[in-house]
CSV table of C-alpha atoms in Angstrom, one decimal:
chain,number,residue,atom,x,y,z
A,1,MET,CA,111.6,92.4,78.5
A,2,LYS,CA,112.3,89.8,81.0
A,3,ILE,CA,110.8,90.9,84.5
A,4,LEU,CA,111.6,89.3,87.8
A,5,ALA,CA,109.0,89.9,90.4
A,6,VAL,CA,109.6,89.3,94.1
A,7,SER,CA,107.5,89.6,97.2
A,8,ASP,CA,107.1,88.7,100.9
A,9,HIS,CA,109.9,86.1,101.4
A,10,GLU,CA,113.5,86.4,100.5
A,11,SER,CA,114.5,83.9,97.9
A,12,LYS,CA,117.4,81.6,99.1
A,13,TYR,CA,117.9,80.8,95.4
A,14,LEU,CA,118.9,84.2,94.8
A,15,TRP,CA,120.2,85.5,97.9
A,16,ASP,CA,121.9,82.7,99.8
A,17,HIS,CA,122.9,80.8,96.8
A,18,PHE,CA,123.8,83.6,94.6
A,19,ASP,CA,125.1,83.3,91.1
A,20,PRO,CA,125.4,86.2,88.7
A,21,GLU,CA,124.2,84.0,85.8
A,22,LYS,CA,120.7,83.9,87.6
A,23,LEU,CA,120.1,87.8,87.1
A,24,LYS,CA,122.2,88.4,83.9
A,25,ASP,CA,119.2,88.4,81.7
A,26,VAL,CA,116.6,90.2,84.0
A,27,ASP,CA,115.7,93.6,82.6
A,28,LEU,CA,113.6,94.9,85.3
A,29,ILE,CA,112.9,94.0,88.9
A,30,LEU,CA,109.5,94.5,90.6
A,31,SER,CA,109.1,94.2,94.4
A,32,CYS,CA,105.6,93.8,95.8
A,33,GLY,CA,106.8,94.6,99.5
A,34,ASP,CA,107.3,92.8,102.7
A,35,LEU,CA,111.1,92.1,102.0
A,36,ASP,CA,114.2,93.2,103.9
A,37,SER,CA,115.6,96.3,102.4
A,38,ARG,CA,119.0,94.8,102.3
A,39,TYR,CA,117.7,92.2,99.9
A,40,LEU,CA,116.3,94.8,97.5
A,41,SER,CA,119.6,96.5,97.7
A,42,PHE,CA,121.6,93.3,97.0
A,43,LEU,CA,119.2,92.7,93.8
A,44,ALA,CA,119.8,96.4,92.8
A,45,THR,CA,123.8,95.9,93.3
A,46,PHE,CA,124.3,92.6,91.4
A,47,SER,CA,121.9,93.1,88.5
A,48,HIS,CA,121.7,95.7,85.8
A,49,ALA,CA,118.1,96.2,86.1
A,50,LYS,CA,116.2,98.9,87.7
A,51,VAL,CA,114.6,97.7,91.0
A,52,LEU,CA,111.0,99.3,91.4
A,53,TYR,CA,109.1,98.6,94.7
A,54,VAL,CA,105.9,99.4,96.7
A,55,ARG,CA,105.8,98.8,100.5
A,56,GLY,CA,104.1,95.9,102.2
A,57,ASN,CA,102.3,96.1,105.7
A,58,HIS,CA,105.5,94.9,107.3
A,59,ASP,CA,107.8,97.5,105.7
A,60,ASP,CA,107.9,100.1,108.4
A,61,HIS,CA,111.8,99.8,108.5
A,62,TYR,CA,112.0,101.2,105.0
A,63,ALA,CA,111.4,104.6,106.7
A,64,LEU,CA,114.8,104.3,108.6
A,65,ARG,CA,116.5,102.3,106.0
A,66,PRO,CA,115.3,102.5,102.5
A,67,PRO,CA,116.5,100.0,99.9
A,68,GLU,CA,119.6,101.6,98.4
A,69,GLY,CA,119.8,102.0,94.6
A,70,CYS,CA,116.0,101.2,94.3
A,71,ILE,CA,112.9,103.3,93.2
A,72,CYS,CA,109.9,103.6,95.3
A,73,ILE,CA,106.8,104.1,92.9
A,74,GLU,CA,104.1,104.4,95.8
A,75,ASP,CA,101.3,106.5,94.4
A,76,ASP,CA,103.3,107.1,91.0
A,77,LEU,CA,103.5,106.1,87.5
A,78,TYR,CA,106.8,105.2,86.3
A,79,VAL,CA,107.8,104.2,82.8
A,80,VAL,CA,110.7,101.6,81.9
A,81,ASP,CA,111.5,101.3,78.2
A,82,GLY,CA,107.9,102.5,77.4
A,83,VAL,CA,106.3,100.2,79.8
A,84,ARG,CA,103.9,102.1,82.3
A,85,ILE,CA,103.9,100.8,85.9
A,86,LEU,CA,101.3,102.1,88.5
A,87,GLY,CA,102.2,101.5,92.1
A,88,LEU,CA,100.0,101.2,95.2
A,89,GLY,CA,101.4,99.3,98.1
A,90,GLY,CA,100.0,98.5,101.5
A,91,SER,CA,97.3,96.2,102.8
A,92,MET,CA,93.8,96.3,104.3
A,93,ARG,CA,93.7,98.1,107.6
A,94,TYR,CA,93.7,95.5,110.4
A,95,ASN,CA,95.4,97.5,113.1
A,96,PRO,CA,94.4,100.9,114.0
A,97,LYS,CA,98.1,101.9,114.4
A,98,GLY,CA,99.6,99.8,111.7
A,99,GLU,CA,101.7,101.6,108.9
A,100,ASN,CA,101.1,100.9,105.3
A,101,GLN,CA,97.5,99.9,105.9
A,102,TYR,CA,94.3,101.4,104.5
A,103,THR,CA,90.6,101.1,104.4
A,104,GLN,CA,88.6,100.4,101.1
A,105,ARG,CA,87.8,104.1,101.1
A,106,GLN,CA,91.3,105.3,101.7
A,107,MET,CA,92.8,103.0,98.9
A,108,ARG,CA,90.1,104.3,96.5
A,109,ARG,CA,91.0,107.8,97.2
A,110,ARG,CA,94.9,107.0,96.5
A,111,ALA,CA,93.8,105.5,93.1
A,112,ARG,CA,91.8,108.4,92.3
A,113,ARG,CA,94.6,110.9,92.8
A,114,LEU,CA,96.4,109.2,90.2
A,115,TRP,CA,93.9,110.0,87.4
A,116,TRP,CA,95.9,112.7,86.1
A,117,LYS,CA,99.1,110.7,85.6
A,118,ILE,CA,97.0,107.8,83.9
A,119,PHE,CA,95.3,110.1,81.6
A,120,CYS,CA,98.6,111.8,80.8
A,121,HIS,CA,100.3,108.5,80.0
A,122,ARG,CA,97.1,107.1,78.2
A,123,GLY,CA,96.7,104.2,80.7
A,124,PHE,CA,99.3,101.9,82.3
A,125,ASP,CA,100.5,98.4,81.3
A,126,ILE,CA,101.5,97.0,85.0
A,127,LEU,CA,99.6,97.6,88.2
A,128,LEU,CA,102.0,96.7,91.1
A,129,THR,CA,100.5,96.5,94.5
A,130,HIS,CA,101.1,94.4,97.8
A,131,SER,CA,97.7,93.3,98.2
A,132,PRO,CA,95.4,91.5,95.7
A,133,ALA,CA,92.1,92.8,94.4
A,134,GLU,CA,88.8,92.2,96.1
A,135,GLY,CA,87.5,88.5,95.3
A,136,LEU,CA,90.6,87.8,93.0
A,137,ASN,CA,92.6,85.1,95.1
A,138,ASP,CA,92.5,87.2,98.3
A,139,GLY,CA,92.2,85.9,101.9
A,140,GLU,CA,89.4,85.3,104.1
A,141,ASP,CA,91.0,87.1,107.1
A,142,ARG,CA,90.5,90.8,107.2
A,143,ALA,CA,94.4,91.5,106.9
A,144,HIS,CA,94.4,89.6,103.5
A,145,TRP,CA,91.1,91.0,101.9
A,146,GLY,CA,91.7,92.5,98.5
A,147,PHE,CA,90.9,96.2,97.5
A,148,ALA,CA,88.0,96.9,95.4
A,149,ALA,CA,89.9,100.0,93.9
A,150,PHE,CA,92.1,97.5,92.2
A,151,ASN,CA,89.2,95.8,90.5
A,152,GLU,CA,88.0,99.2,89.2
A,153,LEU,CA,91.5,100.0,87.8
A,154,LEU,CA,91.4,96.8,86.0
A,155,ASP,CA,87.9,97.1,84.9
A,156,LYS,CA,88.5,100.6,83.4
A,157,TYR,CA,92.3,100.4,82.1
A,158,HIS,CA,92.7,96.6,81.2
A,159,PRO,CA,96.5,96.6,81.9
A,160,LYS,CA,98.4,93.6,80.7
A,161,TYR,CA,99.7,92.6,84.1
A,162,PHE,CA,98.5,93.0,87.6
A,163,VAL,CA,101.4,91.9,89.9
A,164,HIS,CA,100.8,91.7,93.7
A,165,GLY,CA,102.0,89.7,96.9
A,166,HIS,CA,100.8,89.4,100.3
A,167,VAL,CA,98.9,86.1,99.9
A,168,HIS,CA,101.6,83.5,100.3
A,169,LEU,CA,101.6,80.5,98.1
A,170,ASN,CA,102.5,78.2,101.0
A,171,TYR,CA,99.3,79.0,102.9
A,172,GLY,CA,96.9,76.2,103.7
A,173,HIS,CA,94.5,76.8,100.9
A,174,LYS,CA,95.7,76.5,97.4
A,175,VAL,CA,96.6,79.9,95.9
A,176,PRO,CA,97.5,80.2,92.4
A,177,ARG,CA,100.4,81.7,90.9
A,178,LEU,CA,98.6,83.1,87.7
A,179,THR,CA,95.0,83.9,87.3
A,180,GLN,CA,93.3,85.6,84.2
A,181,TYR,CA,90.9,88.3,84.8
A,182,GLY,CA,89.5,89.7,81.5
A,183,GLN,CA,92.6,91.2,79.5
A,184,THR,CA,94.7,91.3,82.4
A,185,GLN,CA,97.2,88.5,83.6
A,186,ILE,CA,97.3,88.6,87.4
A,187,ILE,CA,100.6,87.3,88.9
A,188,ASN,CA,101.1,86.5,92.6
A,189,ALA,CA,104.8,87.4,93.2
A,190,TYR,CA,105.3,85.6,96.3
A,191,GLU,CA,109.1,84.8,96.8
A,192,ARG,CA,110.0,85.2,93.1
A,193,THR,CA,108.8,84.6,89.7
A,194,ILE,CA,109.9,85.7,86.3
A,195,PHE,CA,107.6,86.7,83.3
A,196,GLU,CA,108.3,88.2,79.9
A,197,TYR,CA,106.7,91.3,78.9
A,198,PRO,CA,105.7,90.9,75.2
A,199,GLY,CA,107.7,93.7,73.5
A,200,SER,CA,107.7,97.4,74.5
A,201,GLN,CA,104.7,99.8,74.3
A,202,GLN,CA,105.0,103.1,72.4
A,203,GLU,CA,107.0,105.7,74.6
A,204,ALA,CA,104.7,107.5,76.6
A,205,GLU,CA,104.3,111.5,76.7
A,206,ASP,CA,107.3,111.9,79.1
A,207,ALA,CA,108.0,115.6,78.4
A,208,ALA,CA,104.3,116.5,79.0
A,209,CYS,CA,104.1,114.3,82.2
A,210,GLY,CA,107.5,115.3,83.5
A,211,ASP,CA,108.5,111.6,83.8
A,212,THR,CA,112.0,110.2,84.4
């Protein structure tokens, strides 16, 4: 399965200089947030792939104009061709009135509410978030701190991939695209990146879980 991950900055390569050949082999598109909803709608329209997304801390406008033809997997576990994807968007709270911002405790509570879906599906294969995990290529300023709840999910369930955005690769300090954490490959999806999911997992217990 070829997966396109996007985040934080609309890719001119895909949007301004579009060529259908660039998306023809993409099987799934994952958005980590902070993107124009029209951009996600464009990707959904001009590819045959499903577009799954979580919200970033600058995605307040999604409430008024959500991405058309796309699937929000906030606080959910969604299965595509047997690949189990867990979605938890948002950033660390740095503005008392900011949307899609959470404290460490609030994010931990969100993650714990998903325990039944994770149990029902016997784990998950991809963790899709906006923010990074605590201490794993996160930023030094409060807005870009990572969440400890994500470390706990990685340590307990060992997914194949953890895909996030929020920490831009063009920031002053050197930010890696790929990082290995135990059994998990961490991918910073800033702008765009493509990776191959190695085969497909055995189908989850969809009937028992009421999955789509």
